[in-house]
Amino acid sequence: MGAIGKIIQAAAFAAIVAGACLLALGRDAPKRVLIATDDHAIDYPTTQGLVRIKEIIEEQTRGRITVLIRPGAQLGSEKET
């Protein structure tokens, strides 16, 4: 597994842990929206990692947390975001 694969795997694991912690907080928690940004296109490996993290978070929180992905430097350059 390459370096990018390890980063994506570690990020996915962190997302699962975060999701599990959020589930422990209770079912009546307010809905939240997180924004994840990347300066690469949606089909780039790091951005695809964000897509997988989004799926995990939304599944683990049963939709209480929504993740919006903004690829292609939509929110600014890497330094700005």
mmCIF file of N, CA and C in Angstrom:
data_model
loop_
_atom_site.group_PDB
_atom_site.id
_atom_site.type_symbol
_atom_site.label_atom_id
_atom_site.label_comp_id
_atom_site.label_asym_id
_atom_site.label_seq_id
_atom_site.Cartn_x
_atom_site.Cartn_y
_atom_site.Cartn_z
ATOM 1 N N MET A 1 0.858 -1.172 0.000
ATOM 2 C CA MET A 1 0.000 0.000 0.000
ATOM 3 C C MET A 1 0.902 1.234 0.000
ATOM 4 N N GLY A 2 0.593 2.179 -0.878
ATOM 5 C CA GLY A 2 1.388 3.386 -0.986
ATOM 6 C C GLY A 2 1.079 4.371 0.128
ATOM 7 N N ALA A 3 1.814 5.469 0.123
ATOM 8 C CA ALA A 3 1.646 6.488 1.156
ATOM 9 C C ALA A 3 0.244 7.079 1.140
ATOM 10 N N ILE A 4 -0.287 7.341 -0.050
ATOM 11 C CA ILE A 4 -1.638 7.914 -0.142
ATOM 12 C C ILE A 4 -2.661 6.922 0.388
ATOM 13 N N GLY A 5 -2.483 5.661 0.077
ATOM 14 C CA GLY A 5 -3.392 4.628 0.575
ATOM 15 C C GLY A 5 -3.394 4.554 2.091
ATOM 16 N N LYS A 6 -2.205 4.675 2.693
ATOM 17 C CA LYS A 6 -2.106 4.653 4.151
ATOM 18 C C LYS A 6 -2.779 5.875 4.760
ATOM 19 N N ILE A 7 -2.622 7.027 4.111
ATOM 20 C CA ILE A 7 -3.266 8.249 4.603
ATOM 21 C C ILE A 7 -4.779 8.101 4.541
ATOM 22 N N ILE A 8 -5.279 7.596 3.429
ATOM 23 C CA ILE A 8 -6.725 7.408 3.276
ATOM 24 C C ILE A 8 -7.232 6.401 4.296
ATOM 25 N N GLN A 9 -6.491 5.327 4.510
ATOM 26 C CA GLN A 9 -6.900 4.313 5.473
ATOM 27 C C GLN A 9 -6.928 4.900 6.887
ATOM 28 N N ALA A 10 -5.910 5.690 7.248
ATOM 29 C CA ALA A 10 -5.876 6.308 8.573
ATOM 30 C C ALA A 10 -7.017 7.303 8.741
ATOM 31 N N ALA A 11 -7.296 8.074 7.700
ATOM 32 C CA ALA A 11 -8.391 9.040 7.768
ATOM 33 C C ALA A 11 -9.734 8.331 7.903
ATOM 34 N N ALA A 12 -9.908 7.243 7.186
ATOM 35 C CA ALA A 12 -11.160 6.483 7.284
ATOM 36 C C ALA A 12 -11.329 5.907 8.686
ATOM 37 N N PHE A 13 -10.247 5.391 9.260
ATOM 38 C CA PHE A 13 -10.308 4.863 10.619
ATOM 39 C C PHE A 13 -10.683 5.970 11.597
ATOM 40 N N ALA A 14 -10.074 7.147 11.447
ATOM 41 C CA ALA A 14 -10.398 8.273 12.323
ATOM 42 C C ALA A 14 -11.863 8.667 12.181
ATOM 43 N N ALA A 15 -12.372 8.619 10.966
ATOM 44 C CA ALA A 15 -13.780 8.957 10.737
ATOM 45 C C ALA A 15 -14.702 7.952 11.419
ATOM 46 N N ILE A 16 -14.342 6.682 11.371
ATOM 47 C CA ILE A 16 -15.155 5.654 12.025
ATOM 48 C C ILE A 16 -15.166 5.867 13.532
ATOM 49 N N VAL A 17 -13.998 6.146 14.098
ATOM 50 C CA VAL A 17 -13.915 6.395 15.536
ATOM 51 C C VAL A 17 -14.737 7.625 15.908
ATOM 52 N N ALA A 18 -14.610 8.688 15.123
ATOM 53 C CA ALA A 18 -15.383 9.902 15.394
ATOM 54 C C ALA A 18 -16.875 9.621 15.299
ATOM 55 N N GLY A 19 -17.271 8.859 14.308
ATOM 56 C CA GLY A 19 -18.680 8.506 14.156
ATOM 57 C C GLY A 19 -19.191 7.708 15.338
ATOM 58 N N ALA A 20 -18.392 6.764 15.800
ATOM 59 C CA ALA A 20 -18.796 5.956 16.949
ATOM 60 C C ALA A 20 -18.946 6.819 18.195
ATOM 61 N N CYS A 21 -18.039 7.764 18.379
ATOM 62 C CA CYS A 21 -18.134 8.678 19.522
ATOM 63 C C CYS A 21 -19.397 9.527 19.433
ATOM 64 N N LEU A 22 -19.700 9.987 18.258
ATOM 65 C CA LEU A 22 -20.901 10.803 18.079
ATOM 66 C C LEU A 22 -22.169 9.999 18.332
ATOM 67 N N LEU A 23 -22.170 8.742 17.954
ATOM 68 C CA LEU A 23 -23.329 7.891 18.215
ATOM 69 C C LEU A 23 -23.559 7.728 19.713
ATOM 70 N N ALA A 24 -22.476 7.726 20.469
ATOM 71 C CA ALA A 24 -22.591 7.566 21.911
ATOM 72 C C ALA A 24 -23.202 8.795 22.579
ATOM 73 N N LEU A 25 -23.228 9.912 21.900
ATOM 74 C CA LEU A 25 -23.760 11.142 22.485
ATOM 75 C C LEU A 25 -25.282 11.155 22.556
ATOM 76 N N GLY A 26 -25.940 10.297 21.849
ATOM 77 C CA GLY A 26 -27.390 10.235 21.921
ATOM 78 C C GLY A 26 -28.050 10.509 20.593
ATOM 79 N N ARG A 27 -29.287 10.098 20.489
ATOM 80 C CA ARG A 27 -30.024 10.219 19.239
ATOM 81 C C ARG A 27 -30.594 11.606 19.012
ATOM 82 N N ASP A 28 -30.727 12.410 20.041
ATOM 83 C CA ASP A 28 -31.365 13.708 19.904
ATOM 84 C C ASP A 28 -30.385 14.834 19.586
ATOM 85 N N ALA A 29 -29.172 14.479 19.224
ATOM 86 C CA ALA A 29 -28.172 15.498 18.907
ATOM 87 C C ALA A 29 -28.616 16.282 17.672
ATOM 88 N N PRO A 30 -28.332 17.582 17.644
ATOM 89 C CA PRO A 30 -28.733 18.385 16.480
ATOM 90 C C PRO A 30 -27.957 17.972 15.229
ATOM 91 N N LYS A 31 -28.553 18.223 14.080
ATOM 92 C CA LYS A 31 -27.872 17.916 12.822
ATOM 93 C C LYS A 31 -26.739 18.912 12.597
ATOM 94 N N ARG A 32 -25.660 18.430 12.019
ATOM 95 C CA ARG A 32 -24.471 19.244 11.743
ATOM 96 C C ARG A 32 -24.073 19.076 10.287
ATOM 97 N N VAL A 33 -23.432 20.096 9.760
ATOM 98 C CA VAL A 33 -22.895 20.039 8.403
ATOM 99 C C VAL A 33 -21.406 20.352 8.484
ATOM 100 N N LEU A 34 -20.591 19.459 7.955
ATOM 101 C CA LEU A 34 -19.149 19.665 7.868
ATOM 102 C C LEU A 34 -18.799 19.912 6.407
ATOM 103 N N ILE A 35 -17.816 20.761 6.180
ATOM 104 C CA ILE A 35 -17.359 21.032 4.820
ATOM 105 C C ILE A 35 -15.915 20.562 4.703
ATOM 106 N N ALA A 36 -15.672 19.690 3.738
ATOM 107 C CA ALA A 36 -14.326 19.199 3.457
ATOM 108 C C ALA A 36 -13.907 19.741 2.096
ATOM 109 N N THR A 37 -12.705 20.287 2.033
ATOM 110 C CA THR A 37 -12.241 20.878 0.781
ATOM 111 C C THR A 37 -10.923 20.252 0.340
ATOM 112 N N ASP A 38 -10.692 20.280 -0.942
ATOM 113 C CA ASP A 38 -9.443 19.793 -1.529
ATOM 114 C C ASP A 38 -9.208 20.606 -2.797
ATOM 115 N N ASP A 39 -7.951 20.855 -3.115
ATOM 116 C CA ASP A 39 -7.703 21.635 -4.325
ATOM 117 C C ASP A 39 -7.555 20.760 -5.568
ATOM 118 N N HIS A 40 -7.796 19.465 -5.422
ATOM 119 C CA HIS A 40 -7.747 18.548 -6.559
ATOM 120 C C HIS A 40 -9.156 18.236 -7.060
ATOM 121 N N ALA A 41 -9.219 17.661 -8.259
ATOM 122 C CA ALA A 41 -10.501 17.269 -8.857
ATOM 123 C C ALA A 41 -11.146 16.137 -8.055
ATOM 124 N N ILE A 42 -12.432 15.929 -8.257
ATOM 125 C CA ILE A 42 -13.187 14.922 -7.505
ATOM 126 C C ILE A 42 -12.664 13.510 -7.731
ATOM 127 N N ASP A 43 -12.017 13.238 -8.871
ATOM 128 C CA ASP A 43 -11.522 11.887 -9.131
ATOM 129 C C ASP A 43 -10.083 11.667 -8.658
ATOM 130 N N TYR A 44 -9.471 12.652 -8.017
ATOM 131 C CA TYR A 44 -8.107 12.530 -7.495
ATOM 132 C C TYR A 44 -8.140 11.669 -6.218
ATOM 133 N N PRO A 45 -7.095 10.881 -5.937
ATOM 134 C CA PRO A 45 -7.133 9.959 -4.792
ATOM 135 C C PRO A 45 -7.450 10.605 -3.440
ATOM 136 N N THR A 46 -6.877 11.762 -3.138
ATOM 137 C CA THR A 46 -7.169 12.365 -1.837
ATOM 138 C C THR A 46 -8.615 12.826 -1.746
ATOM 139 N N THR A 47 -9.147 13.315 -2.844
ATOM 140 C CA THR A 47 -10.544 13.735 -2.852
ATOM 141 C C THR A 47 -11.453 12.517 -2.770
ATOM 142 N N GLN A 48 -11.073 11.419 -3.400
ATOM 143 C CA GLN A 48 -11.845 10.187 -3.278
ATOM 144 C C GLN A 48 -11.824 9.682 -1.833
ATOM 145 N N GLY A 49 -10.715 9.935 -1.131
ATOM 146 C CA GLY A 49 -10.659 9.611 0.298
ATOM 147 C C GLY A 49 -11.696 10.399 1.078
ATOM 148 N N LEU A 50 -11.869 11.666 0.721
ATOM 149 C CA LEU A 50 -12.899 12.485 1.366
ATOM 150 C C LEU A 50 -14.294 11.938 1.084
ATOM 151 N N VAL A 51 -14.500 11.454 -0.124
ATOM 152 C CA VAL A 51 -15.802 10.870 -0.476
ATOM 153 C C VAL A 51 -16.084 9.664 0.421
ATOM 154 N N ARG A 52 -15.086 8.827 0.620
ATOM 155 C CA ARG A 52 -15.265 7.640 1.481
ATOM 156 C C ARG A 52 -15.503 8.054 2.928
ATOM 157 N N ILE A 53 -14.757 9.049 3.403
ATOM 158 C CA ILE A 53 -14.951 9.539 4.767
ATOM 159 C C ILE A 53 -16.364 10.085 4.930
ATOM 160 N N LYS A 54 -16.842 10.816 3.932
ATOM 161 C CA LYS A 54 -18.219 11.341 3.945
ATOM 162 C C LYS A 54 -19.215 10.202 4.121
ATOM 163 N N GLU A 55 -19.047 9.136 3.336
ATOM 164 C CA GLU A 55 -19.954 7.988 3.414
ATOM 165 C C GLU A 55 -19.952 7.377 4.812
ATOM 166 N N ILE A 56 -18.772 7.215 5.375
ATOM 167 C CA ILE A 56 -18.646 6.595 6.695
ATOM 168 C C ILE A 56 -19.295 7.466 7.766
ATOM 169 N N ILE A 57 -18.980 8.761 7.754
ATOM 170 C CA ILE A 57 -19.532 9.663 8.769
ATOM 171 C C ILE A 57 -21.050 9.708 8.683
ATOM 172 N N GLU A 58 -21.572 9.860 7.488
ATOM 173 C CA GLU A 58 -23.025 9.956 7.337
ATOM 174 C C GLU A 58 -23.715 8.649 7.717
ATOM 175 N N GLU A 59 -23.080 7.527 7.424
ATOM 176 C CA GLU A 59 -23.651 6.231 7.799
ATOM 177 C C GLU A 59 -23.603 6.033 9.309
ATOM 178 N N GLN A 60 -22.444 6.291 9.905
ATOM 179 C CA GLN A 60 -22.269 6.057 11.336
ATOM 180 C C GLN A 60 -23.123 6.994 12.195
ATOM 181 N N THR A 61 -23.400 8.182 11.698
ATOM 182 C CA THR A 61 -24.207 9.136 12.471
ATOM 183 C C THR A 61 -25.672 9.102 12.057
ATOM 184 N N ARG A 62 -25.992 8.171 11.176
ATOM 185 C CA ARG A 62 -27.368 8.016 10.674
ATOM 186 C C ARG A 62 -27.921 9.337 10.143
ATOM 187 N N GLY A 63 -27.073 10.065 9.448
ATOM 188 C CA GLY A 63 -27.494 11.297 8.796
ATOM 189 C C GLY A 63 -27.499 12.529 9.673
ATOM 190 N N ARG A 64 -27.131 12.393 10.947
ATOM 191 C CA ARG A 64 -27.098 13.578 11.816
ATOM 192 C C ARG A 64 -25.970 14.524 11.420
ATOM 193 N N ILE A 65 -24.939 13.969 10.781
ATOM 194 C CA ILE A 65 -23.851 14.796 10.268
ATOM 195 C C ILE A 65 -23.805 14.607 8.763
ATOM 196 N N THR A 66 -23.839 15.713 8.055
ATOM 197 C CA THR A 66 -23.725 15.718 6.604
ATOM 198 C C THR A 66 -22.370 16.314 6.255
ATOM 199 N N VAL A 67 -21.674 15.703 5.329
ATOM 200 C CA VAL A 67 -20.380 16.210 4.888
ATOM 201 C C VAL A 67 -20.519 16.706 3.455
ATOM 202 N N LEU A 68 -20.219 17.972 3.262
ATOM 203 C CA LEU A 68 -20.209 18.556 1.925
ATOM 204 C C LEU A 68 -18.773 18.572 1.433
ATOM 205 N N ILE A 69 -18.538 18.090 0.241
ATOM 206 C CA ILE A 69 -17.189 18.061 -0.326
ATOM 207 C C ILE A 69 -17.091 19.148 -1.382
ATOM 208 N N ARG A 70 -16.062 19.966 -1.268
ATOM 209 C CA ARG A 70 -15.822 21.054 -2.213
ATOM 210 C C ARG A 70 -14.457 20.842 -2.867
ATOM 211 N N PRO A 71 -14.412 20.065 -3.977
ATOM 212 C CA PRO A 71 -13.143 19.803 -4.663
ATOM 213 C C PRO A 71 -12.750 20.947 -5.591
ATOM 214 N N GLY A 72 -11.594 20.805 -6.207
ATOM 215 C CA GLY A 72 -11.167 21.741 -7.246
ATOM 216 C C GLY A 72 -10.925 23.153 -6.755
ATOM 217 N N ALA A 73 -10.482 23.302 -5.516
ATOM 218 C CA ALA A 73 -10.162 24.619 -4.933
ATOM 219 C C ALA A 73 -11.365 25.565 -4.944
ATOM 220 N N GLN A 74 -12.563 25.029 -4.803
ATOM 221 C CA GLN A 74 -13.768 25.862 -4.790
ATOM 222 C C GLN A 74 -13.749 26.879 -3.653
ATOM 223 N N LEU A 75 -13.120 26.511 -2.542
ATOM 224 C CA LEU A 75 -13.089 27.407 -1.385
ATOM 225 C C LEU A 75 -11.758 28.136 -1.244
ATOM 226 N N GLY A 76 -10.902 28.011 -2.238
ATOM 227 C CA GLY A 76 -9.612 28.683 -2.205
ATOM 228 C C GLY A 76 -8.468 27.701 -2.376
ATOM 229 N N SER A 77 -7.278 28.253 -2.393
ATOM 230 C CA SER A 77 -6.078 27.433 -2.576
ATOM 231 C C SER A 77 -5.789 26.612 -1.322
ATOM 232 N N GLU A 78 -4.807 25.730 -1.433
ATOM 233 C CA GLU A 78 -4.426 24.895 -0.293
ATOM 234 C C GLU A 78 -4.015 25.755 0.898
ATOM 235 N N LYS A 79 -3.270 26.811 0.662
ATOM 236 C CA LYS A 79 -2.837 27.694 1.748
ATOM 237 C C LYS A 79 -4.011 28.433 2.382
ATOM 238 N N GLU A 80 -4.987 28.800 1.573
ATOM 239 C CA GLU A 80 -6.135 29.556 2.075
ATOM 240 C C GLU A 80 -7.101 28.692 2.879
ATOM 241 N N THR A 81 -7.142 27.424 2.568
ATOM 242 C CA THR A 81 -8.098 26.565 3.259
ATOM 243 C C THR A 81 -7.401 25.673 4.242
#
